Coordinates of C-alpha atoms in Angstrom, one line a residue:
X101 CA -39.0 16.2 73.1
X102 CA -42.7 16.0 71.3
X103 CA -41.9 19.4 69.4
X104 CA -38.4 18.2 68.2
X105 CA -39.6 14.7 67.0
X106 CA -42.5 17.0 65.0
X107 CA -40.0 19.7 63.9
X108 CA -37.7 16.2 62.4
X109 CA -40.7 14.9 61.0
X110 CA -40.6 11.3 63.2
X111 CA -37.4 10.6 61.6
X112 CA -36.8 6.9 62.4
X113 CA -32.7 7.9 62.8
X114 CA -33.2 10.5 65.6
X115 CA -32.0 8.0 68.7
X116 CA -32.8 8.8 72.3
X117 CA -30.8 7.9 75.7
X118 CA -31.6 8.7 79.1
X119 CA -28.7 9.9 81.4
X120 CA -29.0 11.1 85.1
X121 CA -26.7 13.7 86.7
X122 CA -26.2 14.1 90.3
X123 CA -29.7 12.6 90.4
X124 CA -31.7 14.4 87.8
X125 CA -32.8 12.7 85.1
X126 CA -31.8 13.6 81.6
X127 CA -32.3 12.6 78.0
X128 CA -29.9 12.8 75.4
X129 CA -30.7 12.9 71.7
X130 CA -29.1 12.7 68.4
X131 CA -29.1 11.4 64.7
X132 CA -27.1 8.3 64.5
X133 CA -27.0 9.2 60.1
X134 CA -25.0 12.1 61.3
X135 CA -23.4 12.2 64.7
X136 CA -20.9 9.7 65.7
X137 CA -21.8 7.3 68.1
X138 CA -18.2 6.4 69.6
X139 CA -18.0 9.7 70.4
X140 CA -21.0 10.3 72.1
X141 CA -20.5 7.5 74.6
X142 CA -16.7 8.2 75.3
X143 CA -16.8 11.7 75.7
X144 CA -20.9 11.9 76.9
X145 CA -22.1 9.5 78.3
X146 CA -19.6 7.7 80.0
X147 CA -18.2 11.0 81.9
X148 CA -21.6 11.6 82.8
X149 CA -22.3 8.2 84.1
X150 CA -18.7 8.7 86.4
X151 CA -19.5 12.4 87.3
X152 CA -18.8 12.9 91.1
X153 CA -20.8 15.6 92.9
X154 CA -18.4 18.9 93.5
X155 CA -18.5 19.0 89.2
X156 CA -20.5 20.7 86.8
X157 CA -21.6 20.0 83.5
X158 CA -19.2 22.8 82.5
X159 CA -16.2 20.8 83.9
X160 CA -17.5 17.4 82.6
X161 CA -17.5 18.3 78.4
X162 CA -13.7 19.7 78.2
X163 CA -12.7 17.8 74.9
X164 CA -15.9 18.8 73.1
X165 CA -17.1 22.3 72.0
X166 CA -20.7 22.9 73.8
X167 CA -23.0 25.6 73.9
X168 CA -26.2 26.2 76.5
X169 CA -29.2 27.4 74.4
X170 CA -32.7 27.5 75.5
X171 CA -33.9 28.0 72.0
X172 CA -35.5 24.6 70.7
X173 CA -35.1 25.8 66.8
X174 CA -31.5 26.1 67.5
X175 CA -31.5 22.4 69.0
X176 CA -33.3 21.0 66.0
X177 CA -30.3 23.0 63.4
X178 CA -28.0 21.4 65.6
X179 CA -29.1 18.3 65.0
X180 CA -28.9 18.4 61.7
X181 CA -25.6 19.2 61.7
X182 CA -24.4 16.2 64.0
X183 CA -24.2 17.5 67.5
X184 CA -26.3 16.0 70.1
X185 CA -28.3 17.7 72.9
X186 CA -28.6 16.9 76.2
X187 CA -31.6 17.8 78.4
X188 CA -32.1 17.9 82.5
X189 CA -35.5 18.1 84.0
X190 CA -36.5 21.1 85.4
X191 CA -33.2 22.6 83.4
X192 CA -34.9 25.2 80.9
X193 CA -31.6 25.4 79.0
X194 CA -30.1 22.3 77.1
X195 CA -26.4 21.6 76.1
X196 CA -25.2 21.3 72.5
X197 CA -22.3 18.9 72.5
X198 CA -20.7 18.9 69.0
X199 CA -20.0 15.1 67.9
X200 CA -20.3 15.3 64.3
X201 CA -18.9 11.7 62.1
X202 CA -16.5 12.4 60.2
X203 CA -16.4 9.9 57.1
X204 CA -13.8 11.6 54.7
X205 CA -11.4 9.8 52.0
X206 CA -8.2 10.6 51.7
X207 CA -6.1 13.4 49.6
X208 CA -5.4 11.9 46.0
X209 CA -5.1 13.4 42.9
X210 CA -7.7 14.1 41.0
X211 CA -8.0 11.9 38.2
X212 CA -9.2 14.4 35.5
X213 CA -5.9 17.1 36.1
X214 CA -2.9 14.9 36.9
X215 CA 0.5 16.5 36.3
X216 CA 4.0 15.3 35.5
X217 CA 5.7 17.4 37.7
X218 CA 5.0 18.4 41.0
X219 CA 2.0 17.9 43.8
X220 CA 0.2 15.2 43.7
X221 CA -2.8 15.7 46.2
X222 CA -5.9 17.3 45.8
X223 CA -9.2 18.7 46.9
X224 CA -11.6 17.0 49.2
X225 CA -15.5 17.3 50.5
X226 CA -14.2 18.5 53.2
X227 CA -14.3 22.6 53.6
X228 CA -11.6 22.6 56.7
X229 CA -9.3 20.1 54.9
X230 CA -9.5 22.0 51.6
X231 CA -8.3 25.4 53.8
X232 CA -5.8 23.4 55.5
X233 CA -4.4 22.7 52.1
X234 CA -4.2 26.2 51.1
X235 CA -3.0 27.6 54.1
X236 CA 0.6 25.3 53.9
X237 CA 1.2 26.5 50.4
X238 CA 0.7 30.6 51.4
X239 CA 1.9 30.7 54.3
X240 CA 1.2 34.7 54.8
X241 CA -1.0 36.8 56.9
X242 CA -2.4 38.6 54.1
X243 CA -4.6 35.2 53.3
X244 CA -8.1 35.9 54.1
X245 CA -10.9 33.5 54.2
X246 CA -14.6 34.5 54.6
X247 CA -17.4 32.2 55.4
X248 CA -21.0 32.6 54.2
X249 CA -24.0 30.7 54.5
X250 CA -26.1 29.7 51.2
X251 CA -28.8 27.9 51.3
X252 CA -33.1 28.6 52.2
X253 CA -33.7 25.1 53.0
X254 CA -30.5 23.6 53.6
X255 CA -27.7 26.0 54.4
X256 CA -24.3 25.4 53.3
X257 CA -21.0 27.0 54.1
X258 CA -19.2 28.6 51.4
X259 CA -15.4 29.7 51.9
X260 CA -14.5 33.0 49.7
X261 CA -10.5 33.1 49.9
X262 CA -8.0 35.8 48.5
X263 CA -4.9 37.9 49.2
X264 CA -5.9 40.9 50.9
X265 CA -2.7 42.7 49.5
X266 CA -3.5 41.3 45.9
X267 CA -6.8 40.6 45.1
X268 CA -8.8 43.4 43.1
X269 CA -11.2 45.1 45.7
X270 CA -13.9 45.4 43.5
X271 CA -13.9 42.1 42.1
X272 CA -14.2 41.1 46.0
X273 CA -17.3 43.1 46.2
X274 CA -19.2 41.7 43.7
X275 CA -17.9 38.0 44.4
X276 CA -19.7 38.7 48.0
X277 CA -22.8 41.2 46.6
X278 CA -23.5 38.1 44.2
X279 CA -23.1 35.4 47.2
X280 CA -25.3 37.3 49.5
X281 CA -27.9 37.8 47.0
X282 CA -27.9 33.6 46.1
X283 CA -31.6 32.5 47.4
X284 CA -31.7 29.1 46.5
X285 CA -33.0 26.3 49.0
X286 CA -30.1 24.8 48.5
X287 CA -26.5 24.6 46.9
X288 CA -25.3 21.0 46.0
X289 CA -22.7 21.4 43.9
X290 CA -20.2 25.1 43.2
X291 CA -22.3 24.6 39.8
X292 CA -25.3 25.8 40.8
X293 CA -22.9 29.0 42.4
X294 CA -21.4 29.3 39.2
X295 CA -24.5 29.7 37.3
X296 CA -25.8 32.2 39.6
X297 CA -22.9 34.2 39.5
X298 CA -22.2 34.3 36.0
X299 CA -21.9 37.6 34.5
X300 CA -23.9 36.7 31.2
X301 CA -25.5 33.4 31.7
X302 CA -26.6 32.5 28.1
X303 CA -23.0 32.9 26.6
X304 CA -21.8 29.3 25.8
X305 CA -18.0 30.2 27.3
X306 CA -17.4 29.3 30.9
X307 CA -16.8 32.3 33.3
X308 CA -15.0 30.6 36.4
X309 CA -12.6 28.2 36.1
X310 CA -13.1 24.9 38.0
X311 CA -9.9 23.0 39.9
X312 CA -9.5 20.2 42.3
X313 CA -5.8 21.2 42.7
X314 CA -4.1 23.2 45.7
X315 CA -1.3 24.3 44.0
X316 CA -3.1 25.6 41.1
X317 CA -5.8 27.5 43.0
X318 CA -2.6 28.6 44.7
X319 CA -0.9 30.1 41.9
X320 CA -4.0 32.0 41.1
X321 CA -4.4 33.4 44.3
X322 CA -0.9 34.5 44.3
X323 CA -1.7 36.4 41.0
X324 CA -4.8 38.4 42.4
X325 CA -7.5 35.6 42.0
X326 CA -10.7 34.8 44.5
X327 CA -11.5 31.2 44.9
X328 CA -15.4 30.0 46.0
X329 CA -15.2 26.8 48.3
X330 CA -18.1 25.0 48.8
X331 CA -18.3 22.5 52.0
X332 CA -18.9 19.1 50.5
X333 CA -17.6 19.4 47.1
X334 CA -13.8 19.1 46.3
X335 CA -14.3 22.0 43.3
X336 CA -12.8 25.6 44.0
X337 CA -13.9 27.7 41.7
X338 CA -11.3 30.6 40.5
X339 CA -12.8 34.3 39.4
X340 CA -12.2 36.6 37.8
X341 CA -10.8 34.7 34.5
X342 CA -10.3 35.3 30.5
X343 CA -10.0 33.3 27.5
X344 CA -6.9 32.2 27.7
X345 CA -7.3 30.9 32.0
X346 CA -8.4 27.7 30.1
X347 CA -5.3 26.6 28.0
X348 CA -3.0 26.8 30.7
X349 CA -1.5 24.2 32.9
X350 CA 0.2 23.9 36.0
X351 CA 2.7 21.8 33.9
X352 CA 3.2 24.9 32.2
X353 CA 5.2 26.6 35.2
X354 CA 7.4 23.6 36.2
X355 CA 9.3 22.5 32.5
X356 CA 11.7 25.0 31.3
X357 CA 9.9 28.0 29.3
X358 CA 11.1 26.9 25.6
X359 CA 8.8 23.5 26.5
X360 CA 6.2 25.2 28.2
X361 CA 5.9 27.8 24.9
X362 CA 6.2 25.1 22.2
X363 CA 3.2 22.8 24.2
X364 CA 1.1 26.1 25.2
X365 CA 1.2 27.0 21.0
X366 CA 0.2 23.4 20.4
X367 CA -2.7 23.5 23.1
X368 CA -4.1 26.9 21.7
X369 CA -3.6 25.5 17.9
X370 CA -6.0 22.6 19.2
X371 CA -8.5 25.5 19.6
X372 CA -8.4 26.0 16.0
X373 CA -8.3 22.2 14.7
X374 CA -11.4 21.4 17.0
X375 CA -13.4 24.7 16.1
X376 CA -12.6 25.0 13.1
X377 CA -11.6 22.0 11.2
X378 CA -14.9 20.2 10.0
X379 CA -15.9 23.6 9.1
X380 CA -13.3 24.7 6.7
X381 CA -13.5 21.2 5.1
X382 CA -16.9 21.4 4.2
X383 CA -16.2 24.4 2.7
X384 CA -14.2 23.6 0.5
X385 CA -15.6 20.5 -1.0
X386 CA -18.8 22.5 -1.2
X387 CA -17.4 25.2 -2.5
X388 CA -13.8 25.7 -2.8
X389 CA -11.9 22.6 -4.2
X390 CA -10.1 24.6 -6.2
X391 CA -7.9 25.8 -3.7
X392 CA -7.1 22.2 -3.6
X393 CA -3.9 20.3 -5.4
X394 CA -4.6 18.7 -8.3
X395 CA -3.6 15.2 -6.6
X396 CA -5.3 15.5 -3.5
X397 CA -8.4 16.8 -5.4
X398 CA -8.3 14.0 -7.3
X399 CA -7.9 11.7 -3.9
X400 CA -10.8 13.5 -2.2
X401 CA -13.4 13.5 -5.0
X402 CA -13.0 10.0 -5.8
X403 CA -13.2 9.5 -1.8
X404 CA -16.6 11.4 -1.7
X405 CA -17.9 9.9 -5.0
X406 CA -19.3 6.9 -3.3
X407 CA -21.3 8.7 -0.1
X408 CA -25.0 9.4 -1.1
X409 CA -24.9 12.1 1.2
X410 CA -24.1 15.6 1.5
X411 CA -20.4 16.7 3.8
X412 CA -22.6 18.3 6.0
X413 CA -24.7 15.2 6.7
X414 CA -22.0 13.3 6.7
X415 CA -19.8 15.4 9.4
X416 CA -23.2 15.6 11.4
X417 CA -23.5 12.0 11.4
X418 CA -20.2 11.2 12.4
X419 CA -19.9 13.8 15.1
X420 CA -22.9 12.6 16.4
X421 CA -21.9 9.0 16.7
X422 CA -18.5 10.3 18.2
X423 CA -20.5 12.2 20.8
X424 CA -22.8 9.1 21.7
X425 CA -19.1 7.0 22.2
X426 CA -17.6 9.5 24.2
X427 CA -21.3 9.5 26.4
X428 CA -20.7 6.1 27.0
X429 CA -17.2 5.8 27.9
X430 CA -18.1 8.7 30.1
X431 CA -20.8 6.5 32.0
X432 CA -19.2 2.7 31.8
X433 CA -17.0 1.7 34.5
X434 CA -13.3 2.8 33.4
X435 CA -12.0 -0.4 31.9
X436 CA -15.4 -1.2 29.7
X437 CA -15.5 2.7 29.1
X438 CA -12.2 2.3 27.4
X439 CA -13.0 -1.1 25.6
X440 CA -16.5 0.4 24.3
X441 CA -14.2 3.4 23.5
X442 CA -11.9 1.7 20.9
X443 CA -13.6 -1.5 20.3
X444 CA -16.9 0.7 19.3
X445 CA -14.5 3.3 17.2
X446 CA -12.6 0.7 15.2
X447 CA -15.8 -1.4 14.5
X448 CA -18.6 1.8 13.7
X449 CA -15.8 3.6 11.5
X450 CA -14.7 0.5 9.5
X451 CA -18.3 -0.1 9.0
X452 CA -19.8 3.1 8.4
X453 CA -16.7 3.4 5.5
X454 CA -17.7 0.3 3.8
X455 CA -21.0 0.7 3.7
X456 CA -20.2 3.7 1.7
X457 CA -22.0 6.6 4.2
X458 CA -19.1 8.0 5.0
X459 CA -15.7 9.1 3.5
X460 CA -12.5 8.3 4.6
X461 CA -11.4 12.0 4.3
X462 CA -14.1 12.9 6.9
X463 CA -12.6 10.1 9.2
X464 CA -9.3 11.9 9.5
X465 CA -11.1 15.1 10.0
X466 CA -13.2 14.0 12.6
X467 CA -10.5 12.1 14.4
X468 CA -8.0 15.2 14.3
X469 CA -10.9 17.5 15.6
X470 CA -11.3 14.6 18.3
X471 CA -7.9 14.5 19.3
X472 CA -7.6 18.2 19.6
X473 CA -10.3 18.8 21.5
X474 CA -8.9 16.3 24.2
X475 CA -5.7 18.7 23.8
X476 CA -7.7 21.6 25.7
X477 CA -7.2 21.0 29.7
X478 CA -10.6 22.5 30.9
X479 CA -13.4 20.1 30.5
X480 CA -15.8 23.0 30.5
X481 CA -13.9 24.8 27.2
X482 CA -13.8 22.0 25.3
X483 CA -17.2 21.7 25.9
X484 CA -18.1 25.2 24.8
X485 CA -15.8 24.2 21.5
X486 CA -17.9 20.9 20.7
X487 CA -20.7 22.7 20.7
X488 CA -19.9 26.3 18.7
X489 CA -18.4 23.8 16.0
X490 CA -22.2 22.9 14.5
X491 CA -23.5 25.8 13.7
X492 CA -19.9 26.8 12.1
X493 CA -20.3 23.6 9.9
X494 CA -24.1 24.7 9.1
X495 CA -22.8 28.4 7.9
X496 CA -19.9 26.8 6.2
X497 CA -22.3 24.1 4.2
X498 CA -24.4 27.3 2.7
X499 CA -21.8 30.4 2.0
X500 CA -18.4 28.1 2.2
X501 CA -15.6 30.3 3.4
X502 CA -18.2 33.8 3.5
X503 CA -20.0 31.7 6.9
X504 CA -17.0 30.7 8.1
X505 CA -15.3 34.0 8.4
X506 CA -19.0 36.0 9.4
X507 CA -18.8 33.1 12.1
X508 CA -15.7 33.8 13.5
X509 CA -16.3 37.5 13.5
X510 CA -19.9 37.2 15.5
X511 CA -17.6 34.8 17.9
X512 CA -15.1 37.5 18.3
X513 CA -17.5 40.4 18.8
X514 CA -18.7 38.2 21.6
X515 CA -15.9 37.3 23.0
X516 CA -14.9 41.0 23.1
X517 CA -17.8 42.5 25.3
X518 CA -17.7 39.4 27.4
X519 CA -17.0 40.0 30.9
X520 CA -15.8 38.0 34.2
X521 CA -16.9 40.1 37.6
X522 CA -16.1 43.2 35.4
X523 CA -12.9 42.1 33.9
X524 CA -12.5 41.8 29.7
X525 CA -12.9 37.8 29.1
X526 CA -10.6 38.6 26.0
X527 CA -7.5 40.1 28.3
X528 CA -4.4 41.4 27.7
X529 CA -5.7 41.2 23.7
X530 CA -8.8 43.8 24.3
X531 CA -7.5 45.7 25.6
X532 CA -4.0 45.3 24.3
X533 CA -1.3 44.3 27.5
X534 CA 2.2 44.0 26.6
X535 CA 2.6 42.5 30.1
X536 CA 0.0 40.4 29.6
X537 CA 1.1 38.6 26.9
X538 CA 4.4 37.4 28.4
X539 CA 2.2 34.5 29.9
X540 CA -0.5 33.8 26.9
X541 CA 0.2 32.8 23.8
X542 CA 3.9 31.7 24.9
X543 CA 5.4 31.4 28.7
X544 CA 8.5 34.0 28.8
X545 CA 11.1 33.1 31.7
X546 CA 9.8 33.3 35.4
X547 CA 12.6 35.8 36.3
X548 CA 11.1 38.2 33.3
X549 CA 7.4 37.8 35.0
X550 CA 6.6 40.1 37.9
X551 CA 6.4 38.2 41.4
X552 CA 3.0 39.0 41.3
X553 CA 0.4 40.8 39.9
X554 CA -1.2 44.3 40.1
X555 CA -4.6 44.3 42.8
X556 CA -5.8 46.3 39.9
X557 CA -5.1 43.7 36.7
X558 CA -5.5 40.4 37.9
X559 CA -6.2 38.8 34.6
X560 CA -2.7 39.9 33.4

């Protein structure tokens, strides 16, 4: 009793009872933050307290999974974990009784990747749930789950599932080579297993692709994916991916493939607008106004003429108020997120224009390289985007369209000899798939898609 109350550190929620059985007196222990108390005196105590002589403890704990250890370490683990112990004097092994709480909410959709058509549930905290999930929509032998244990400190369980007649075998190795060699004290979040597991952790694009949907981890399962599931966090995380994982929805698969095309073209045309937009306007005010109409030349000179300030200053500034509006509404409570969202928009632009700091051309720039940006379904690529616009605008503000074309050629270098667990992040375009790009740029018909791809080309 003394070494567990010194191994838990006095820990004022570690709750002790004392229970007799068939005379011996016993002590039963747990922590009331994690085991459920109900439980304990329905399916403990009180059987113990009506215990007639010809039964053994063995008989007595039918309806809850036990184990008989004599190690105290384990005891303590077990603790932790909800389960309570249960001593008798004299006894030296003890009985682990598992009575962990269970406070779960329910399967909802998650608010950040709603859908028009199709499931409307979602991913969890909890790791059993989550697989439970999974398992109804593939219902086949070949899905394999494997567990692993991450964490020094404060082990968590981490769920690696794929197709065993799909899934790339040597993508599966290093998925598992790369968990294995995690030696954190602890994993809170799949982000901190994304980081680690990155294949080149300082480029700015992401290399997994997060989802709190079933269906959609499904579907990329089906096609020769691995998902990472981390107990306590409703994120699976998808592997190996490429560029173009990121602009494509599950929406995309349930309208007819002429919509599905026309809104993929419009999502990967957003890439451009948000990238590049600010950029290319800059330049050619700085530079290149000739290219320009003679009317709308006109139009934007007189609309600059009034701003002390140089475009790129002026795009700077506004981006950066756009970024500390979007901050907020991030952090408000939903309805006050969404006033200070529109409120603070309509009032900071109409004053910023009047007070002559900033154009009304670089309003509709900014607002279109907004809007496109929110056009981009993964959170984490539009991210990436935000960010790789700035020093586009900087190299477009001192060689015009010059930076602007030896930016996009350092971006596509990099993109090129990017990886994901060995696989080209620029797939089916380097290399060049003609299979590939029947679900890229444009969704060809299911029927014209094979049921599933090869174990060898899952990014395809």
């Amino acid at each position: 009793m003394q070494y567990i109350q010194n191994a838990l550190f006095q820990t004022s929620d570690l709750k002790t009872r004392t229970q007799a059985f068939k005379g011996t007196s016993g002590i039963l222990l747990y922590l009331e933050s994690v085991a459920d108390a109900e439980l304990i005196e329905r399916n403990v105590i009180t059987p113990l307290s009506r215990s007639v002589e010809d039964k053994e403890l063995d008989e007595l704990f039918t309806t809850l999974g036990f184990d008989q250890e004599t190690s105290l370490d384990k005891g303590v683990h077990g603790l932790i974990e909800g389960k309570c112990l249960y001593f008798l004097e004299g006894n030296p092994e003890f009985y682990i009784l598992s009575t962990p709480a269970n406070y779960l909410r329910s399967v909802s959709e998650p608010e950040n990747e709603s859908v028009v058509r199709g499931a409307h549930n979602g991913f969890i905290e909890s790791l059993k749930v989550n697989l439970y999930q999974i398992r109804k929509q593939i219902s086949t032998s070949n899905l394999t789950i494997r567990y692993f244990q991450i964490g020094e400190k404060s082990p968590k369980q981490v769920a690696v599932v794929y197709l065993q007649d799909v899934a790339n075998e040597e993508v599966l190795q290093k998925v598992e080579s790369r968990l294995k060699d995690i030696t954190l004290d602890a994993i809170i979040t799949t982000g901190y297993i994304q980081e680690v597991m990155e294949d080149n952790p300082y480029s700015i694009f992401p290399q997994h692709l997060n989802t709190e949907r079933p269906d959609y981890t499904c579907a990329h399962l089906l096609s020769g994916h691995v998902a990472i599931l981390l107990d306590g966090d409703p994120t699976a995380l998808i592997v190996p991916v490429n560029f173009f994982t990121f602009y494509k929805t599950l929406d995309d698969y349930s309208n007819r493939w002429m919509i599905a095309s026309f809104v993929r073209i419009i999502r990967l045309l957003s890439f451009i607008t948000a990238f590049m937009l600010p950029a290319i306007y800059i330049a050619t005010v700085s530079y290149h106004s000739n290219v320009l109409p003679l009317q709308l030349f006109f139009t934007v000179q007189g609309s600059l003429s009034r701003v002390p300030f140089p475009p790129l200053v002026e795009a700077m500034l506004l981006e950066l108020i756009f970024e500390l509006l979007r901050e907020a509404g991030l952090r408000l409570p939903n309805r006050v997120g969404q006033t200070i969202g529109i409120v603070g928009g309509l009032v900071i632009g109409d004053a910023i224009v009047k007070a002559g700091l900033i154009s009304y051309t670089m309003i509709i720039v900014v607002a279109l390289t907004a809007i496109s940006s929110f056009l981009i379904p993964s959170n984490e690529m539009s991210s990436s985007i935000r960010i790789l616009r700035f020093p586009l605008m900087v190299v477009a503000s001192i060689f015009g369209y010059i930076g602007i074309s030896f930016g996009l050629t350092i971006l596509f270098i990099h993109l090129v000899k990017l990886e994901s667990f060995g696989k080209p992040y620029f797939n089916p375009l380097t290399p060049l798939s003609l299979r590939g790009l029947k679900d890229t740029f444009v969704r060809f018909p299911i029927w014209s898609i094979r049921k599933h791809q090869s174990s060898s080309d899952p990014d395809e």
